[in-house]
Amino acid sequence: MDLETFAPGSGRLEPRAALRSDAPALDLNGLWRFRLSPVADVPDDFARPGFDDSAWAELPVPAHWPLHGHGAPAYTNVSYPFPVDPPHVPDENPTGDYRRAFDLPDGWSGGRLRFEGVDSFARVWLNGHELGFSTGSRLPVEFDAGPWLRPGRNVLAVRVHQWSAASYLEDQDMWWLPGIFRDVTLTRSAADVFVHASHDGRLSFEAAEGRLSIPELGVRDLEPGVEITVGAEPWTAETPRLYEAVLTMPYETVRLRVGFRTVSIQDGVLLANGRPLLLKGVNRHEFHPLHGRAVPYETMREDVLLMKRHNVNAVRTSHYPPHPDFLDLCDELGLWVVDECDLETHGFGQVGWRRNPTDDPRWAEALLDRMRRMVERDKNHPSVIMWSLGNEAGVGRNLAVMADWTRERDPSRPLHYEGDWSCANTDVYSRMYASHAEVEAIGRGEEDPLDDPELDARRRAMPFLQCEYAHAMGNGPGGLAEYQELFERHPRLAGGFVWEWIDHGLAHPRHEYAYGGDYGEPLHDANFVIDGLVFPDRTPSPGLLDLKKVFEPVRFEFGDGVLRVLNRYDFRDLAHLAFRAVVEADGTPVAEFPLEVPPAGGEIELPALPPAEGTAGEHWLTVRAVLATDQPWAPAGHELAWTQTPLAPPAPPAPEPTRLPATPESRDGRLVLGGGEFDARTGRLLSLFGLDVEGPRLDLYRAPTDNDRYGGLDRQWRGLGLRRLTHRVDGVETGDGLTVRVRVAPAATDLGMRVAYTWTATSDDTLNLTVDVEPDGEWPGPIPRLGVHLTLPGEIAHVTWYGRGPGEAYPDTGMAARVGRWTATIDDLQTPYVYPQENGHRADVRWAEFGGPTGTPGFKVAGDPVFGLTARRWSTAELAAARHRPDLVAGDRVHLHLDLAQQGIGTATCGPGTLPRYDLHPAPATLRLRFTPA
Ligand code: IPT
């Protein structure tokens, strides 16, 4: 068999729509016989019906064979895992032979064998007769089975090669996972239909035959090609109104759900149903930690529900058409979809785009074939509002071939492709990872011109979207709020799609979740496949919670005694929401009341609110918008938006307790001051209110985040030696308290920090610490953190704090963290990033109280005014050295970090680093803390 052919397939039937038909169908999923060979050149006698496969293994269909003990997965991002020499493929070519017998029901005749997805090159035999071959892993293919079916027992044989010429077209950033990974059916349906339904009620359809009825709209027996106008409610992702339609044909009846909606572009603005559309999107790969891209239906549904619950309104099916059921779910629950063709040739970029299939006419048929199969399959989905030609496939004449055919076939949807910035073949201007500054320039229409004035003029009239931005790898992404602000400000900006939805961590017995290299791949891209908003088990990461906040459909502004409520939906009003307010004093509710908000939003008067005269404590008003009634995607009470405001300036502090005229007392080499005991020589704290405490020491380092590493900051920090600070005690001064002067510096540099730790005690059993830090020398660039580190006994198990929570927050993340009183165990303070890194920092903490099992002395630390809190059962060095979650093992101390500041997060793994305002530049600074017994 010629695996190096440019042809996309042979013996295949014309592509058609995915439809639900009453025509008989046989589900051929289930256990098949399976044999894996290391090379392609194996006898194909197994296709004979009488072949004895009793010694073969069994493998489920749909599935990927490397996830069932045959061979191993491999991960590369841009690189091809074989030499770039198209159309040639390596001799080592894992080849899976599949067999299954099935019984044909009595009276059955004719039919099509339909494969929804086979990765990557499939040859198909029925009863020993070769039906043909197919490529295009994430696209359906049908073969005419009719002539070869026989009554009773039939034998289906499929040979799947991992590599073929078509592999050059499938270089997406994901695991290489061969196998029959989507459903297989024998169906007697042959119907095809293309329904056109626009938001103004115009309705028509194309089909070779049949009559269309929509009983709910009084439409009966509409003929193909006839346009009528009906009074239908439009479909939007916010209001996904669908109408059940029936297409009656001589041999079958097809049921489909019609949504009336229109996509258009006017004056450079993307419109849906005539109104501006703002895409609050994510990029979704198909992924399941056990099943790879063979995603169970319930998991697809969970994805859509999770997206809806986190205020996501759009999804780009990066980088291939998803399982057809996913689009049904988007129609039903409401998401705008950019449907992307199964095409990526990114690895040619590494060889200067020489011999890129996108620009080689010999590949034109294969590329067009992929586009046709996507468009034909998915053309009836109201959720699909744009066709994407593919991802990262460079520039070339075959793009025009794909685009021209698509415009002709479906003029109703704009075309998207990011890889050609001239936009010669698209209707929208799309980019990935453009900086805030560049997005702003584009929003204003002030982008750099293209060389070709005609193309430039065309592009200037296009809406702009970021098909990828805010790379959600590890801790982050930072900068979300600033992007959203731009998207909302400039009408030309149609929003974008965060990269990406899920961490592709494969379940692994030792590592918990595997990434590139964990299967011994000689070439791989490590944890670049772990860059999602949800962890592999779909637990939302802090990044998704922040995104939910940034994507809120309701915005609030506080004025003098009033609250302005702004409707940020594109299509619906606020009638389905309920608004609740609560006032908290130091995190404890003191008043709660509902707010009446008109459906259009607007200004509402607030009642007189606490604090009453003279009440102590910080008072905050929190307003929340929740679902008033159940929605198909979330129950009543589900929170969609919130805001907070401080109510009155915090009450004046309680009268100062008197400073104890405390000269520390000297006892056996220790200095005792209030509740603290110190080493007399080094001035270090040894015991705090009876608790064995070690520290505090100035700390400037953090276990690098992915963004710190890929953006190059960590290299600078390691270069400076921030991981190996030395602490030289220059003086321990007693007097009215204790002052310890230390120069903190790494070896081999004259840079350092001069630190003075000053301890005083007051009559209320408080131990005060002031840490004055002064940089010594000219520090280049930002540092990761500025704070102190202490260790506590391992018995310390939980913390209650008043500050922002419950989740982590860094200078440019943590929009989801609100001021309140929170409690967590030390273990629960950790954010379990699949690739361990800095995490779990709680921001703007006013005070935190630590405790353990009864009998453990606890203590409280308060900031003046606030500090950043991190506590974990391993050190920064251990966290930095860990490569997988199970590498982190609890030690016998709790490491407590009390920070004055941290460097921002940014998204330098792919895209811009931290915005300058979130950089932490060394400067003189003071951290003030008060310790009291709990
Ligand atoms: C971009 C790819 O489109 C996407 O698939 C993913 O690889 C992402 O990068 C990184 O995670 S392409 C990049 C060169 C901007």
Coordinates of N, CA and C in Angstrom, one line a residue, residues 75-183:
Y75 N 4.7 12.9 22.8 CA 4.2 14.3 22.7 C 5.3 15.2 22.1
T76 N 4.9 15.8 21.0 CA 5.7 17.0 20.5 C 4.7 18.1 20.2
N77 N 5.2 19.3 20.3 CA 4.4 20.5 20.0 C 4.6 20.8 18.5
V78 N 5.6 21.5 18.1 CA 5.8 21.9 16.7 C 6.5 20.8 15.9
S79 N 7.5 20.2 16.6 CA 8.4 19.3 15.8 C 7.6 18.0 15.3
Y80 N 7.9 17.6 14.1 CA 7.5 16.3 13.7 C 8.4 15.3 14.3
P81 N 7.8 14.2 14.8 CA 8.6 13.2 15.4 C 9.3 12.3 14.4
F82 N 9.4 12.7 13.2 CA 10.1 12.0 12.1 C 10.8 13.0 11.2
P83 N 11.7 12.5 10.4 CA 12.4 13.5 9.5 C 11.4 14.2 8.6
V84 N 11.7 15.5 8.3 CA 10.8 16.3 7.5 C 11.2 16.1 6.0
D85 N 10.6 15.1 5.4 CA 10.9 14.8 4.0 C 9.7 14.3 3.3
P86 N 8.8 15.2 3.1 CA 7.5 14.8 2.6 C 7.6 14.3 1.2
P87 N 6.8 13.3 0.8 CA 5.7 12.7 1.5 C 6.2 11.4 2.2
H88 N 7.5 11.3 2.5 CA 8.0 10.0 3.0 C 7.8 9.8 4.5
V89 N 7.7 8.6 4.9 CA 7.4 8.3 6.3 C 8.5 7.3 6.8
P90 N 8.7 7.2 8.1 CA 9.7 6.3 8.6 C 9.3 4.8 8.4
D91 N 10.4 4.0 8.4 CA 10.1 2.5 8.3 C 9.4 2.1 9.6
E92 N 9.8 2.7 10.7 CA 9.2 2.3 12.0 C 7.8 3.0 12.0
N93 N 6.8 2.2 11.7 CA 5.5 2.7 11.5 C 4.5 1.9 12.2
P94 N 4.2 2.1 13.5 CA 3.3 1.3 14.2 C 2.0 1.0 13.4
T95 N 1.6 -0.2 13.3 CA 0.5 -0.6 12.4 C -0.5 -1.5 13.2
G96 N -1.7 -1.0 13.4 CA -2.6 -1.8 14.1 C -3.6 -2.5 13.2
D97 N -3.7 -3.8 13.4 CA -4.7 -4.5 12.6 C -5.9 -4.8 13.5
Y98 N -7.1 -4.5 13.0 CA -8.4 -4.7 13.7 C -9.3 -5.6 13.0
R99 N -9.9 -6.5 13.7 CA -10.9 -7.3 13.1 C -12.2 -7.4 14.0
R100 N -13.3 -7.4 13.4 CA -14.5 -7.8 14.2 C -15.6 -8.4 13.3
A101 N -16.3 -9.3 13.8 CA -17.4 -10.0 13.1 C -18.7 -9.4 13.6
F102 N -19.7 -9.3 12.7 CA -21.0 -8.9 13.2 C -22.0 -9.6 12.4
D103 N -23.2 -9.7 13.0 CA -24.3 -10.4 12.4 C -25.3 -9.4 11.8
L104 N -25.6 -9.6 10.6 CA -26.5 -8.7 9.9 C -28.0 -9.1 10.3
P105 N -28.8 -8.2 10.7 CA -30.2 -8.6 11.0 C -30.9 -9.1 9.8
D106 N -31.9 -9.9 10.0 CA -32.6 -10.4 8.8 C -33.2 -9.3 8.0
G107 N -33.2 -9.5 6.7 CA -33.9 -8.5 5.9 C -33.1 -7.3 5.6
W108 N -31.9 -7.2 6.1 CA -31.1 -6.0 5.9 C -30.5 -6.0 4.5
S109 N -30.5 -4.9 3.9 CA -29.7 -4.8 2.6 C -29.1 -3.4 2.5
G110 N -27.9 -3.4 1.9 CA -27.3 -2.1 1.6 C -26.8 -1.5 2.9
G111 N -26.0 -0.4 2.7 CA -25.6 0.4 3.9 C -24.2 0.9 3.7
R112 N -23.8 1.8 4.6 CA -22.6 2.5 4.5 C -21.8 2.2 5.8
L113 N -20.5 1.9 5.7 CA -19.7 1.8 6.8 C -19.1 3.2 7.1
R114 N -19.4 3.6 8.3 CA -19.1 5.0 8.7 C -18.1 5.0 9.8
F115 N -16.9 5.7 9.6 CA -15.9 5.9 10.7 C -15.9 7.3 11.0
E116 N -16.1 7.7 12.3 CA -16.1 9.1 12.7 C -14.7 9.6 12.8
G117 N -13.8 8.7 13.1 CA -12.4 9.2 13.2 C -11.4 8.1 13.4
V118 N -10.4 8.0 12.6 CA -9.4 7.0 12.7 C -8.0 7.7 12.5
D119 N -7.2 7.6 13.5 CA -5.9 8.2 13.5 C -4.8 7.2 13.2
S120 N -4.2 7.2 12.0 CA -4.3 8.2 11.0 C -4.6 7.7 9.6
F121 N -4.1 6.6 9.2 CA -4.3 6.1 7.8 C -5.0 4.7 7.9
A122 N -6.2 4.6 7.4 CA -7.0 3.4 7.5 C -7.3 2.7 6.2
R123 N -7.1 1.4 6.2 CA -7.5 0.6 5.0 C -8.6 -0.3 5.5
V124 N -9.7 -0.4 4.7 CA -10.9 -1.1 5.2 C -11.3 -2.2 4.3
W125 N -11.5 -3.4 4.9 CA -12.0 -4.6 4.1 C -13.3 -5.1 4.7
L126 N -14.2 -5.4 3.9 CA -15.4 -6.1 4.3 C -15.5 -7.5 3.7
N127 N -15.5 -8.5 4.5 CA -15.6 -9.9 4.0 C -14.5 -10.1 3.0
G128 N -13.3 -9.6 3.3 CA -12.2 -9.9 2.4 C -12.0 -8.9 1.2
H129 N -13.0 -8.1 1.0 CA -13.0 -7.2 -0.1 C -12.5 -5.8 0.4
E130 N -11.5 -5.3 -0.3 CA -10.9 -4.0 0.2 C -11.8 -2.9 -0.3
L131 N -12.4 -2.1 0.6 CA -13.3 -1.0 0.3 C -12.6 0.3 -0.1
G132 N -11.4 0.4 0.5 CA -10.6 1.6 0.1 C -9.8 2.1 1.3
F133 N -9.3 3.3 1.3 CA -8.5 3.8 2.4 C -8.9 5.2 2.7
S134 N -8.5 5.7 3.8 CA -8.9 7.1 4.2 C -7.8 7.7 5.1
T135 N -7.7 9.0 5.0 CA -6.8 9.8 5.9 C -7.7 10.9 6.4
G136 N -7.1 11.7 7.3 CA -8.0 12.8 7.9 C -8.5 12.3 9.2
S137 N -7.6 12.3 10.2 CA -7.9 11.6 11.4 C -9.2 12.0 12.1
R138 N -9.5 13.3 12.1 CA -10.6 13.8 12.9 C -11.8 14.1 12.0
L139 N -11.9 13.4 10.9 CA -13.0 13.6 10.0 C -13.7 12.3 9.6
P140 N -15.0 12.4 9.4 CA -15.7 11.1 9.1 C -15.4 10.6 7.7
V141 N -15.6 9.3 7.5 CA -15.5 8.8 6.1 C -16.5 7.7 6.0
E142 N -17.1 7.5 4.9 CA -18.0 6.4 4.6 C -17.6 5.7 3.4
F143 N -17.8 4.3 3.5 CA -17.6 3.4 2.4 C -18.9 2.7 2.1
D144 N -19.2 2.5 0.8 CA -20.4 1.7 0.4 C -20.1 0.3 0.8
A145 N -20.9 -0.3 1.7 CA -20.7 -1.6 2.1 C -21.7 -2.6 1.3
G146 N -22.7 -2.0 0.7 CA -23.8 -2.7 0.1 C -23.4 -4.0 -0.7
P147 N -22.6 -3.8 -1.7 CA -22.3 -4.9 -2.5 C -21.6 -6.1 -1.8
W148 N -21.0 -5.8 -0.7 CA -20.1 -6.9 -0.1 C -20.7 -7.4 1.2
L149 N -21.8 -6.9 1.6 CA -22.5 -7.4 2.8 C -23.1 -8.7 2.5
R150 N -23.2 -9.6 3.4 CA -23.9 -10.9 3.2 C -24.8 -11.2 4.4
P151 N -25.8 -12.0 4.2 CA -26.7 -12.3 5.3 C -25.9 -13.0 6.4
G152 N -26.3 -12.8 7.6 CA -25.7 -13.5 8.7 C -24.3 -12.8 9.0
R153 N -23.3 -13.7 9.2 CA -22.0 -13.2 9.7 C -21.2 -12.4 8.7
N154 N -20.7 -11.3 9.1 CA -19.8 -10.5 8.2 C -18.5 -10.2 9.0
V155 N -17.4 -10.0 8.3 CA -16.2 -9.7 9.0 C -15.6 -8.4 8.4
L156 N -15.4 -7.5 9.4 CA -14.8 -6.2 9.0 C -13.3 -6.2 9.5
A157 N -12.5 -5.8 8.6 CA -11.0 -5.7 9.0 C -10.5 -4.3 8.6
V158 N -9.8 -3.8 9.6 CA -9.2 -2.4 9.3 C -7.7 -2.4 9.7
R159 N -6.9 -1.9 8.8 CA -5.5 -1.7 9.1 C -5.3 -0.3 9.3
V160 N -4.7 0.1 10.5 CA -4.4 1.5 10.8 C -2.9 1.7 10.9
H161 N -2.4 2.6 10.0 CA -1.0 2.9 10.1 C -0.9 4.2 10.9
Q162 N 0.1 4.3 11.8 CA 0.3 5.6 12.5 C 0.8 6.7 11.5
W163 N 1.7 6.3 10.7 CA 2.3 7.3 9.8 C 2.0 7.1 8.3
S164 N 1.7 8.2 7.7 CA 1.5 8.2 6.2 C 1.8 9.7 5.8
A165 N 1.8 9.9 4.5 CA 2.0 11.2 4.0 C 1.1 12.2 4.7
A166 N -0.1 11.8 5.0 CA -1.1 12.6 5.6 C -0.7 13.1 7.0
S167 N 0.3 12.4 7.6 CA 0.8 12.8 8.9 C 1.4 14.2 8.9
Y168 N 1.9 14.6 7.7 CA 2.5 15.9 7.5 C 1.4 17.0 7.7
L169 N 0.1 16.6 7.6 CA -1.0 17.6 7.7 C -1.5 17.6 9.1
E170 N -1.0 16.8 10.0 CA -1.6 16.7 11.3 C -0.6 16.9 12.4
D171 N 0.1 18.0 12.3 CA 1.1 18.3 13.3 C 0.7 19.2 14.4
Q172 N -0.5 18.9 14.9 CA -1.1 19.7 16.0 C -0.3 19.5 17.3
D173 N -0.3 20.5 18.2 CA 0.4 20.4 19.4 C -0.4 19.5 20.4
M174 N -0.1 18.2 20.4 CA -0.8 17.3 21.2 C -0.1 15.9 21.2
W175 N -0.6 15.0 22.0 CA -0.1 13.6 21.9 C -0.3 13.0 20.6
W176 N 0.7 12.2 20.1 CA 0.4 11.4 18.9 C -0.2 10.1 19.4
L177 N -1.5 9.9 19.0 CA -2.3 8.8 19.5 C -3.1 8.1 18.4
P178 N -2.5 7.1 17.9 CA -3.2 6.4 16.8 C -4.3 5.5 17.3
G179 N -5.1 5.1 16.3 CA -6.2 4.2 16.6 C -7.6 4.6 16.1
I180 N -8.5 3.7 16.1 CA -9.9 4.0 15.7 C -10.5 4.6 17.0
F181 N -10.5 5.9 17.0 CA -10.8 6.6 18.3 C -12.2 7.2 18.3
R182 N -12.9 7.1 17.2 CA -14.3 7.6 17.3 C -15.2 6.4 16.8
D183 N -16.5 6.6 16.8 CA -17.4 5.5 16.6 C -17.4 4.9 15.2

